[in-house]
Amino acid sequence: MPILLILSAANLFAQSAPGNVVKYHATINDVKYVYASVPPVARLKPGDILDTNTLDCFGNVIKKPGDTLSMVKGDNPLTGPFYIEGAEPGDTLAVKILDLEVDADQGVGAFAPGFGALNETNYTPMLHSPLPEKIWFYPVDHASNTATFQALDSKFSVKIPLHPFFGCIGVAPSAGEARSSIVPAEFGGNMDSPEASVGNTVYFPVNVPGGLLYMGDGHAVMGDGEVAGTAIEVPLRARVQLNLIKGQKINWPRFENDNAIMAVGAYRPLDDCMRIAFTELVAWIHQDYGLSELDAYELLSQVAKIHLNEMVDPNYVVVASIEKKFLPPKKN
Amino acid sequence: MPILLILSAANLFAQSAPGNVVKYHATINDVKYVYASVPPVARLKPGDILDTNTLDCFGNVIKKPGDTLSMVKGDNPLTGPFYIEGAEPGDTLAVKILDLEVDADQGVGAFAPGFGALNETNYTPMLHSPLPEKIWFYPVDHASNTATFQALDSKFSVKIPLHPFFGCIGVAPSAGEARSSIVPAEFGGNMDSPEASVGNTVYFPVNVPGGLLYMGDGHAVMGDGEVAGTAIEVPLRARVQLNLIKGQKINWPRFENDNAIMAVGAYRPLDDCMRIAFTELVAWIHQDYGLSELDAYELLSQVAKIHLNEMVDPNYVVVASIEKKFLPPKKN
Amino acid sequence: MPILLILSAANLFAQSAPGNVVKYHATINDVKYVYASVPPVARLKPGDILDTNTLDCFGNVIKKPGDTLSMVKGDNPLTGPFYIEGAEPGDTLAVKILDLEVDADQGVGAFAPGFGALNETNYTPMLHSPLPEKIWFYPVDHASNTATFQALDSKFSVKIPLHPFFGCIGVAPSAGEARSSIVPAEFGGNMDSPEASVGNTVYFPVNVPGGLLYMGDGHAVMGDGEVAGTAIEVPLRARVQLNLIKGQKINWPRFENDNAIMAVGAYRPLDDCMRIAFTELVAWIHQDYGLSELDAYELLSQVAKIHLNEMVDPNYVVVASIEKKFLPPKKN
Amino acid sequence: MPILLILSAANLFAQSAPGNVVKYHATINDVKYVYASVPPVARLKPGDILDTNTLDCFGNVIKKPGDTLSMVKGDNPLTGPFYIEGAEPGDTLAVKILDLEVDADQGVGAFAPGFGALNETNYTPMLHSPLPEKIWFYPVDHASNTATFQALDSKFSVKIPLHPFFGCIGVAPSAGEARSSIVPAEFGGNMDSPEASVGNTVYFPVNVPGGLLYMGDGHAVMGDGEVAGTAIEVPLRARVQLNLIKGQKINWPRFENDNAIMAVGAYRPLDDCMRIAFTELVAWIHQDYGLSELDAYELLSQVAKIHLNEMVDPNYVVVASIEKKFLPPKKN
């Protein structure tokens, strides 16, 4: 496994010259619904900062009680793609998330029949009748940084602190594939990872020239597993910085911050998500931090963290991580 | 689903008269290797406190470099069973964990061929040759409450803060079954749940008269997933208080503390662990806190926590939880 | 893997002296509901023939329209156990099925809420309401060897040719376990394998002195997967011959007849059933027929047969097989 | 579920006017490696017959001992796509397979590291070293219609009767996706279904104008499960007839012949393949043959057949079927 990711996120972005700021405003007229090789909406250089926005997963059409999911034109409209100059297959794209703001005064949660972890779905079908469609509206209080859950079947309500992140962030897939914006896989995509939030860097394999970065499906906050099928869905205003690690290849997306390294497993079933995330994490530790594979395996058995992001999309997502304080110094 | 667990752990133990303290010292001569209906080693009344100890998962025989797993007579020797007066099938047994101390100056981690999340096992066999047996010794520093990982293949070492818990805690199974001490299931057992630690109450269904509580497999600390197959394995000194909820039946183990309610799914594969834990949690919220099932489902989609305990035993274990601050007041 | 099963079923039973015929008649008063080490109902020597009978999976209580599953005292009542003289842990027990007759004029199929491959169950729970209980009665015509399906919601009926077999056949488990009669696993049990029929020999690991053979849950015929949860359930009259392969250990049950060798995988999920059945089959071919493991793997890729027996019990069952005509001559 | 497939395959092709024969010869220069919406290589009318050929899964480059998989330019080169006049999203495309001939004097089987049911793969990764690459050559005897397995590690050889079929047959996916030729899913694709053989009709959902049919990956014969990762891989000469069922939508591929109806589940894990195939089969029986869903469920529990096609591709494939002799007359 030729995995060598020697530069840390910190170094990577510290070393880069202060980049230009590229602004791009997305509307429903120019969003995309697949991760694919199509003409970019903008081009950036490594080190550049991107100021942009994303629509919510419903294309911003669910606004008030009485609105229904039949009004949605397409799920998870994506902003992009953005072409990164110099990115070639075999490189790694680094996206540091600098700022994310909820771009609305309310969020939306929806139970859609055939989607969710505790009911029949397209891929776990059963003979039961579907549960009924339901929509919850969450007023957002920007001052207190909370959204309010209001029960539909009782008067109960409660405030929930916000943690905004991209539900969708990914690049054009390999092998000429084009994948729906509801799918997470090797190219990232609909990972629904709360790790895609401010302070973290996310790495993707570059599969096509320019990499072609897409973002969307903003979440104001989400529980582990996203069990009923949606988070508190919101449009976002976003600022990210792009960078490139030339000639270094990864197989699956990764996250990193000052405190931890985090490997993504995005497939199906959960047992295989776990195997993907942890073999990637063992390889990362072995390559960049120098522990033998078996020592890394044992150490993870004592200090690993698992974040089960979601079990509702066409593939499921697990993030396995270790705090850097438990690791040797990085090689080189 | 006749689930009604109206008493909270706090109330339950507050209401009970100050109980007797029953002391029981376990040795290798009187441990058990199955959860089953056998004569108890001691009898306690609801409210009583049990002071006891457990051997490590190897029966305390792995002591120094050169020792091998072939020296182990049986995995996960269990202390017990303890008979709780008045416990009848259909009741719920509550075990509040008051104190747990590591009862040794070192812990042991071991990779056993055929056991682990990232290698061939008895139940996920492959044509690959097994990885080699390895044993790591972890010096325990009681003053700093840490254990030290020492790499076998390099000079690296690092201190790990302790969080002691019972890897095994469970009761006699239903339907006349007897289950090996390496199995977790409806009766609890080898759940490897870090939730089985000081400050938490664990609930079990009572399946036979007296309930018959067993404990063992102490862990000084463990990473999520217990991926290489063991934690830092230690003997424990333990103090727990027992109580009974008469006439209230649960299907799977549960945990509770002042801040959260936590439901266990202990089966296989992980997808089904998730479904078990979350349908139990929805039912718990619906029954005891009064939200409709769909409101509970949606709320969990925004604030649930998932703790993937282990993916290495004959069944896997997931704990799904919600903080009480997000729930309505408990009914009654 | 120390698997050496040199004697073929044919030789094994040909070599044995003509055995005694032991008769045992089971009634609802002496059936068992767990596979466990309990006093036997009869003792046989290797080579002996057993004439006995089994009740249907409902204990023969479902007799006419209006009867309900609430009348059933226990699922899968078992005839036995039978002690085989000389059987010791590490041996292999061989059971050749000589004759099976449907012992009733009708069979019963039932959909029980919480059981089945296409609906929520105890181990794949969902928030849907259970599907309703339904019972189908199948008149049996002994002359034409058929049973008749009669639709409940229309006038359609159709005859189905019979293929009687034991849904349950197994021995006392290892490690002191006792397992419910609805569970299949390493000890056999509720395998729901149509391979447990006349002309086939089934092999089990001997885990306790005497082996302790149990049988029950007769099926007049069953579709692959047993998807709605039951077959055409009937009592059986049975004649089997017992034999012993001393000092040869198998890990999982196996079937054999003149034409094929068949390995059982009985766990969960199906992916792991497949891995168990096929690694066992590769090992069997390698040990007894002398192909290298990789040659056996490749040959199976071209000529293997998979029989997915059931996906409804607490564990699922797959049988992987190869016709002997594709194998080298057996060693020795 | 609006599934109405009233026309039987027999009627469908009987009713159509005798079509033209369209000939198309594929070479390595014009094959495709994704199922996608791209310009067609030929256009046909409903009722037309297509005479064409396919390359083997290696692009016909593996020819003699010493050749290695590194010589392969792309897996599963596809012939096509073929545009069917009048096909619109919401229609069903019917492909009747009239003739298939092995177009070579030898076939190839290969074990590729990271691919197979009993070893670590990209999606079930482990810490084990990969098993070594191996290639087996199978001389084909057209007179006896057999291929010969020759062991690599011994002198054993054996003849295997041929059953040629398309490993790959599918259409352009929905939702703008493009999928690799190694993937099976809702659009068909790399199903590795021996049902894609002479005498059977295969149905696909039409997702884009023209449907866009692709074929490839010929198999001379294959064992259930394709466990080592390949069949006996061969180029094929093929003759198929195309037809269209207007305004009738299916969700997953289906097969049909004079004797049986067969539903495909092509996803992951196998448990979900089973649920997909059987809920589709229940719906098919309910819609076209008039049994209630629960009667269909029960009847399948007694007479269904399951063919586990493969457990080695990025998705797995199960075919669930019922013989027409067990069904009521088709409606209309």
Short mmCIF file of N, CA, C and O in Angstrom, two decimals, chain A residues 33-106:
data_model
loop_
_atom_site.label_atom_id
_atom_site.label_comp_id
_atom_site.label_asym_id
_atom_site.label_seq_id
_atom_site.Cartn_x
_atom_site.Cartn_y
_atom_site.Cartn_z
N TYR A 33 -26.21 17.48 -9.39
CA TYR A 33 -26.78 16.39 -8.61
C TYR A 33 -25.96 15.09 -8.71
O TYR A 33 -26.38 14.06 -8.22
N VAL A 34 -24.83 15.19 -9.38
CA VAL A 34 -23.89 14.06 -9.39
C VAL A 34 -22.47 14.58 -9.19
O VAL A 34 -22.15 15.70 -9.58
N TYR A 35 -21.63 13.75 -8.57
CA TYR A 35 -20.19 13.97 -8.54
C TYR A 35 -19.64 13.38 -9.82
O TYR A 35 -19.75 12.17 -10.03
N ALA A 36 -19.07 14.21 -10.67
CA ALA A 36 -18.65 13.73 -11.99
C ALA A 36 -17.65 14.70 -12.59
O ALA A 36 -17.39 15.77 -12.05
N SER A 37 -17.09 14.30 -13.72
CA SER A 37 -16.19 15.17 -14.47
C SER A 37 -16.99 16.05 -15.41
O SER A 37 -17.34 15.62 -16.52
N VAL A 38 -17.30 17.25 -14.97
CA VAL A 38 -18.01 18.22 -15.80
C VAL A 38 -17.26 19.53 -15.71
O VAL A 38 -16.42 19.73 -14.84
N PRO A 39 -17.55 20.48 -16.62
CA PRO A 39 -16.82 21.76 -16.59
C PRO A 39 -16.98 22.46 -15.24
O PRO A 39 -18.07 22.51 -14.68
N PRO A 40 -15.88 22.98 -14.71
CA PRO A 40 -15.90 23.61 -13.39
C PRO A 40 -16.61 24.96 -13.42
O PRO A 40 -16.70 25.62 -14.45
N VAL A 41 -17.10 25.38 -12.24
CA VAL A 41 -17.70 26.72 -12.11
C VAL A 41 -16.64 27.76 -11.76
O VAL A 41 -16.87 28.96 -11.90
N ALA A 42 -15.48 27.29 -11.27
CA ALA A 42 -14.38 28.22 -10.97
C ALA A 42 -13.10 27.43 -10.84
O ALA A 42 -13.12 26.22 -10.66
N ARG A 43 -11.98 28.16 -10.96
CA ARG A 43 -10.66 27.53 -10.83
C ARG A 43 -9.89 28.21 -9.72
O ARG A 43 -9.94 29.42 -9.56
N LEU A 44 -9.19 27.40 -8.92
CA LEU A 44 -8.40 27.95 -7.83
C LEU A 44 -6.99 27.36 -7.88
O LEU A 44 -6.79 26.27 -8.41
N LYS A 45 -6.07 28.09 -7.24
CA LYS A 45 -4.71 27.59 -7.11
C LYS A 45 -4.53 27.02 -5.71
O LYS A 45 -5.23 27.43 -4.78
N PRO A 46 -3.61 26.09 -5.54
CA PRO A 46 -3.29 25.64 -4.18
C PRO A 46 -2.99 26.84 -3.30
O PRO A 46 -2.26 27.74 -3.72
N GLY A 47 -3.56 26.86 -2.12
CA GLY A 47 -3.40 27.98 -1.20
C GLY A 47 -4.55 28.97 -1.28
O GLY A 47 -4.75 29.75 -0.35
N ASP A 48 -5.29 28.94 -2.35
CA ASP A 48 -6.41 29.87 -2.49
C ASP A 48 -7.52 29.56 -1.49
O ASP A 48 -7.69 28.43 -1.04
N ILE A 49 -8.25 30.61 -1.19
CA ILE A 49 -9.41 30.50 -0.30
C ILE A 49 -10.67 30.66 -1.13
O ILE A 49 -10.74 31.52 -2.00
N LEU A 50 -11.65 29.82 -0.84
CA LEU A 50 -12.92 29.85 -1.55
C LEU A 50 -14.02 30.34 -0.62
O LEU A 50 -14.23 29.77 0.45
N ASP A 51 -14.69 31.41 -1.03
CA ASP A 51 -15.88 31.91 -0.32
C ASP A 51 -17.10 31.53 -1.13
O ASP A 51 -17.25 31.99 -2.28
N THR A 52 -17.98 30.72 -0.57
CA THR A 52 -19.11 30.29 -1.36
C THR A 52 -20.30 29.99 -0.46
O THR A 52 -20.29 30.33 0.74
N ASN A 53 -21.30 29.38 -1.03
CA ASN A 53 -22.51 29.04 -0.27
C ASN A 53 -23.09 27.74 -0.79
O ASN A 53 -22.78 27.32 -1.91
N THR A 54 -23.93 27.12 0.01
CA THR A 54 -24.61 25.90 -0.44
C THR A 54 -26.10 26.02 -0.12
O THR A 54 -26.49 26.65 0.86
N LEU A 55 -26.91 25.38 -0.96
CA LEU A 55 -28.35 25.27 -0.70
C LEU A 55 -28.58 24.11 0.26
O LEU A 55 -27.72 23.25 0.41
N ASP A 56 -29.75 24.08 0.87
CA ASP A 56 -30.01 22.92 1.74
C ASP A 56 -30.35 21.71 0.87
O ASP A 56 -30.47 21.80 -0.35
N CYS A 57 -30.48 20.55 1.52
CA CYS A 57 -30.62 19.29 0.77
C CYS A 57 -31.90 19.22 -0.05
O CYS A 57 -32.03 18.36 -0.91
N PHE A 58 -32.83 20.13 0.26
CA PHE A 58 -34.09 20.17 -0.49
C PHE A 58 -34.09 21.27 -1.55
O PHE A 58 -35.14 21.58 -2.13
N GLY A 59 -32.96 21.90 -1.81
CA GLY A 59 -32.92 23.02 -2.74
C GLY A 59 -33.64 24.23 -2.19
O GLY A 59 -34.14 25.07 -2.96
N ASN A 60 -33.73 24.32 -0.87
CA ASN A 60 -34.35 25.47 -0.17
C ASN A 60 -35.85 25.62 -0.44
O ASN A 60 -36.39 26.71 -0.24
N VAL A 61 -36.54 24.55 -0.84
CA VAL A 61 -37.96 24.72 -1.19
C VAL A 61 -38.93 24.41 -0.05
O VAL A 61 -40.11 24.76 -0.13
N ILE A 62 -38.48 23.73 1.00
CA ILE A 62 -39.37 23.39 2.11
C ILE A 62 -39.34 24.56 3.10
O ILE A 62 -38.33 24.78 3.77
N LYS A 63 -40.43 25.28 3.18
CA LYS A 63 -40.40 26.54 3.93
C LYS A 63 -41.40 26.65 5.05
O LYS A 63 -41.21 27.43 5.99
N LYS A 64 -42.51 25.92 4.95
CA LYS A 64 -43.56 26.16 5.95
C LYS A 64 -44.44 24.91 6.07
O LYS A 64 -44.48 24.09 5.14
N PRO A 65 -45.13 24.79 7.19
CA PRO A 65 -46.04 23.65 7.36
C PRO A 65 -46.97 23.54 6.16
O PRO A 65 -47.50 24.54 5.68
N GLY A 66 -47.14 22.35 5.66
CA GLY A 66 -47.95 22.12 4.47
C GLY A 66 -47.09 21.83 3.24
O GLY A 66 -47.55 21.17 2.30
N ASP A 67 -45.85 22.34 3.25
CA ASP A 67 -44.93 21.98 2.16
C ASP A 67 -44.61 20.48 2.26
O ASP A 67 -44.57 19.91 3.35
N THR A 68 -44.40 19.86 1.10
CA THR A 68 -44.15 18.42 1.11
C THR A 68 -42.90 18.09 0.29
O THR A 68 -42.45 18.89 -0.54
N LEU A 69 -42.39 16.90 0.52
CA LEU A 69 -41.16 16.49 -0.16
C LEU A 69 -41.35 16.34 -1.66
O LEU A 69 -40.38 16.32 -2.41
N SER A 70 -42.59 16.25 -2.11
CA SER A 70 -42.84 16.17 -3.55
C SER A 70 -42.44 17.47 -4.26
O SER A 70 -42.30 17.49 -5.48
N MET A 71 -42.25 18.54 -3.49
CA MET A 71 -41.84 19.81 -4.07
C MET A 71 -40.34 19.85 -4.40
O MET A 71 -39.87 20.76 -5.10
N VAL A 72 -39.60 18.88 -3.87
CA VAL A 72 -38.14 18.89 -4.02
C VAL A 72 -37.77 18.40 -5.42
O VAL A 72 -38.19 17.34 -5.85
N LYS A 73 -36.97 19.20 -6.13
CA LYS A 73 -36.59 18.87 -7.51
C LYS A 73 -35.49 17.81 -7.56
O LYS A 73 -35.42 17.00 -8.47
N GLY A 74 -34.61 17.85 -6.58
CA GLY A 74 -33.51 16.89 -6.55
C GLY A 74 -32.87 16.98 -5.17
O GLY A 74 -32.77 18.07 -4.61
N ASP A 75 -32.42 15.84 -4.64
CA ASP A 75 -31.81 15.84 -3.32
C ASP A 75 -30.36 16.30 -3.38
O ASP A 75 -29.66 16.04 -4.35
N ASN A 76 -29.95 16.97 -2.33
CA ASN A 76 -28.55 17.35 -2.17
C ASN A 76 -27.97 18.10 -3.37
O ASN A 76 -26.97 17.66 -3.96
N PRO A 77 -28.54 19.24 -3.76
CA PRO A 77 -27.92 20.05 -4.82
C PRO A 77 -26.52 20.48 -4.38
O PRO A 77 -26.34 20.94 -3.26
N LEU A 78 -25.58 20.35 -5.29
CA LEU A 78 -24.16 20.57 -4.96
C LEU A 78 -23.65 21.86 -5.59
O LEU A 78 -23.92 22.15 -6.76
N THR A 79 -22.88 22.59 -4.82
CA THR A 79 -22.15 23.74 -5.33
C THR A 79 -20.83 23.24 -5.91
O THR A 79 -20.10 22.50 -5.26
N GLY A 80 -20.54 23.68 -7.14
CA GLY A 80 -19.29 23.26 -7.76
C GLY A 80 -19.54 22.72 -9.15
O GLY A 80 -20.61 22.93 -9.72
N PRO A 81 -18.55 22.06 -9.73
CA PRO A 81 -17.26 21.72 -9.12
C PRO A 81 -16.24 22.84 -9.26
O PRO A 81 -16.31 23.66 -10.17
N PHE A 82 -15.25 22.79 -8.36
CA PHE A 82 -14.14 23.73 -8.36
C PHE A 82 -12.87 22.98 -8.81
O PHE A 82 -12.56 21.90 -8.30
N TYR A 83 -12.19 23.59 -9.79
CA TYR A 83 -11.00 22.98 -10.38
C TYR A 83 -9.77 23.52 -9.64
O TYR A 83 -9.62 24.73 -9.49
N ILE A 84 -8.92 22.61 -9.17
CA ILE A 84 -7.71 23.04 -8.47
C ILE A 84 -6.53 22.88 -9.43
O ILE A 84 -6.21 21.76 -9.87
N GLU A 85 -5.90 23.98 -9.76
CA GLU A 85 -4.81 23.99 -10.75
C GLU A 85 -3.69 23.06 -10.29
O GLU A 85 -3.24 23.12 -9.15
N GLY A 86 -3.26 22.21 -11.18
CA GLY A 86 -2.13 21.33 -10.88
C GLY A 86 -2.50 19.99 -10.29
O GLY A 86 -1.64 19.12 -10.16
N ALA A 87 -3.77 19.82 -9.92
CA ALA A 87 -4.18 18.54 -9.33
C ALA A 87 -4.25 17.46 -10.40
O ALA A 87 -4.91 17.64 -11.43
N GLU A 88 -3.58 16.36 -10.16
CA GLU A 88 -3.54 15.24 -11.10
C GLU A 88 -3.86 13.95 -10.36
O GLU A 88 -3.59 13.84 -9.16
N PRO A 89 -4.42 12.97 -11.07
CA PRO A 89 -4.66 11.68 -10.42
C PRO A 89 -3.40 11.18 -9.72
O PRO A 89 -2.30 11.25 -10.29
N GLY A 90 -3.55 10.71 -8.50
CA GLY A 90 -2.40 10.28 -7.71
C GLY A 90 -2.01 11.30 -6.67
O GLY A 90 -1.26 10.99 -5.74
N ASP A 91 -2.50 12.53 -6.79
CA ASP A 91 -2.28 13.55 -5.77
C ASP A 91 -3.37 13.45 -4.70
O ASP A 91 -4.36 12.74 -4.86
N THR A 92 -3.17 14.21 -3.62
CA THR A 92 -4.18 14.31 -2.57
C THR A 92 -4.62 15.76 -2.44
O THR A 92 -3.78 16.66 -2.38
N LEU A 93 -5.92 15.97 -2.44
CA LEU A 93 -6.49 17.30 -2.26
C LEU A 93 -6.79 17.53 -0.77
O LEU A 93 -7.41 16.68 -0.13
N ALA A 94 -6.34 18.69 -0.24
CA ALA A 94 -6.61 19.05 1.15
C ALA A 94 -7.54 20.25 1.19
O ALA A 94 -7.29 21.25 0.51
N VAL A 95 -8.61 20.13 1.94
CA VAL A 95 -9.58 21.22 2.07
C VAL A 95 -9.69 21.57 3.55
O VAL A 95 -10.19 20.78 4.35
N LYS A 96 -9.20 22.75 3.91
CA LYS A 96 -9.30 23.19 5.30
C LYS A 96 -10.55 24.04 5.45
O LYS A 96 -10.73 25.02 4.71
N ILE A 97 -11.39 23.70 6.41
CA ILE A 97 -12.65 24.41 6.58
C ILE A 97 -12.44 25.54 7.58
O ILE A 97 -12.15 25.32 8.76
N LEU A 98 -12.54 26.76 7.06
CA LEU A 98 -12.21 27.95 7.86
C LEU A 98 -13.42 28.55 8.53
O LEU A 98 -13.34 29.04 9.66
N ASP A 99 -14.54 28.53 7.84
CA ASP A 99 -15.73 29.14 8.43
C ASP A 99 -16.99 28.54 7.81
O ASP A 99 -17.04 28.29 6.60
N LEU A 100 -17.99 28.29 8.65
CA LEU A 100 -19.29 27.82 8.19
C LEU A 100 -20.37 28.54 8.98
O LEU A 100 -20.33 28.54 10.21
N GLU A 101 -21.31 29.16 8.28
CA GLU A 101 -22.40 29.86 8.95
C GLU A 101 -23.73 29.36 8.41
O GLU A 101 -23.88 29.19 7.19
N VAL A 102 -24.67 29.14 9.32
CA VAL A 102 -26.02 28.76 8.89
C VAL A 102 -26.64 29.96 8.17
O VAL A 102 -26.71 31.05 8.73
N ASP A 103 -27.08 29.75 6.94
CA ASP A 103 -27.51 30.83 6.07
C ASP A 103 -29.05 30.88 6.00
O ASP A 103 -29.64 30.97 4.91
N ALA A 104 -29.71 30.78 7.17
CA ALA A 104 -31.17 30.79 7.21
C ALA A 104 -31.62 30.96 8.65
O ALA A 104 -30.82 30.78 9.58
N ASP A 105 -32.88 31.27 8.82
CA ASP A 105 -33.42 31.44 10.17
C ASP A 105 -34.20 30.22 10.66
O ASP A 105 -34.74 30.22 11.75
N GLN A 106 -34.27 29.22 9.80
CA GLN A 106 -34.82 27.96 10.27
C GLN A 106 -34.16 26.82 9.53
O GLN A 106 -33.66 26.97 8.41
#
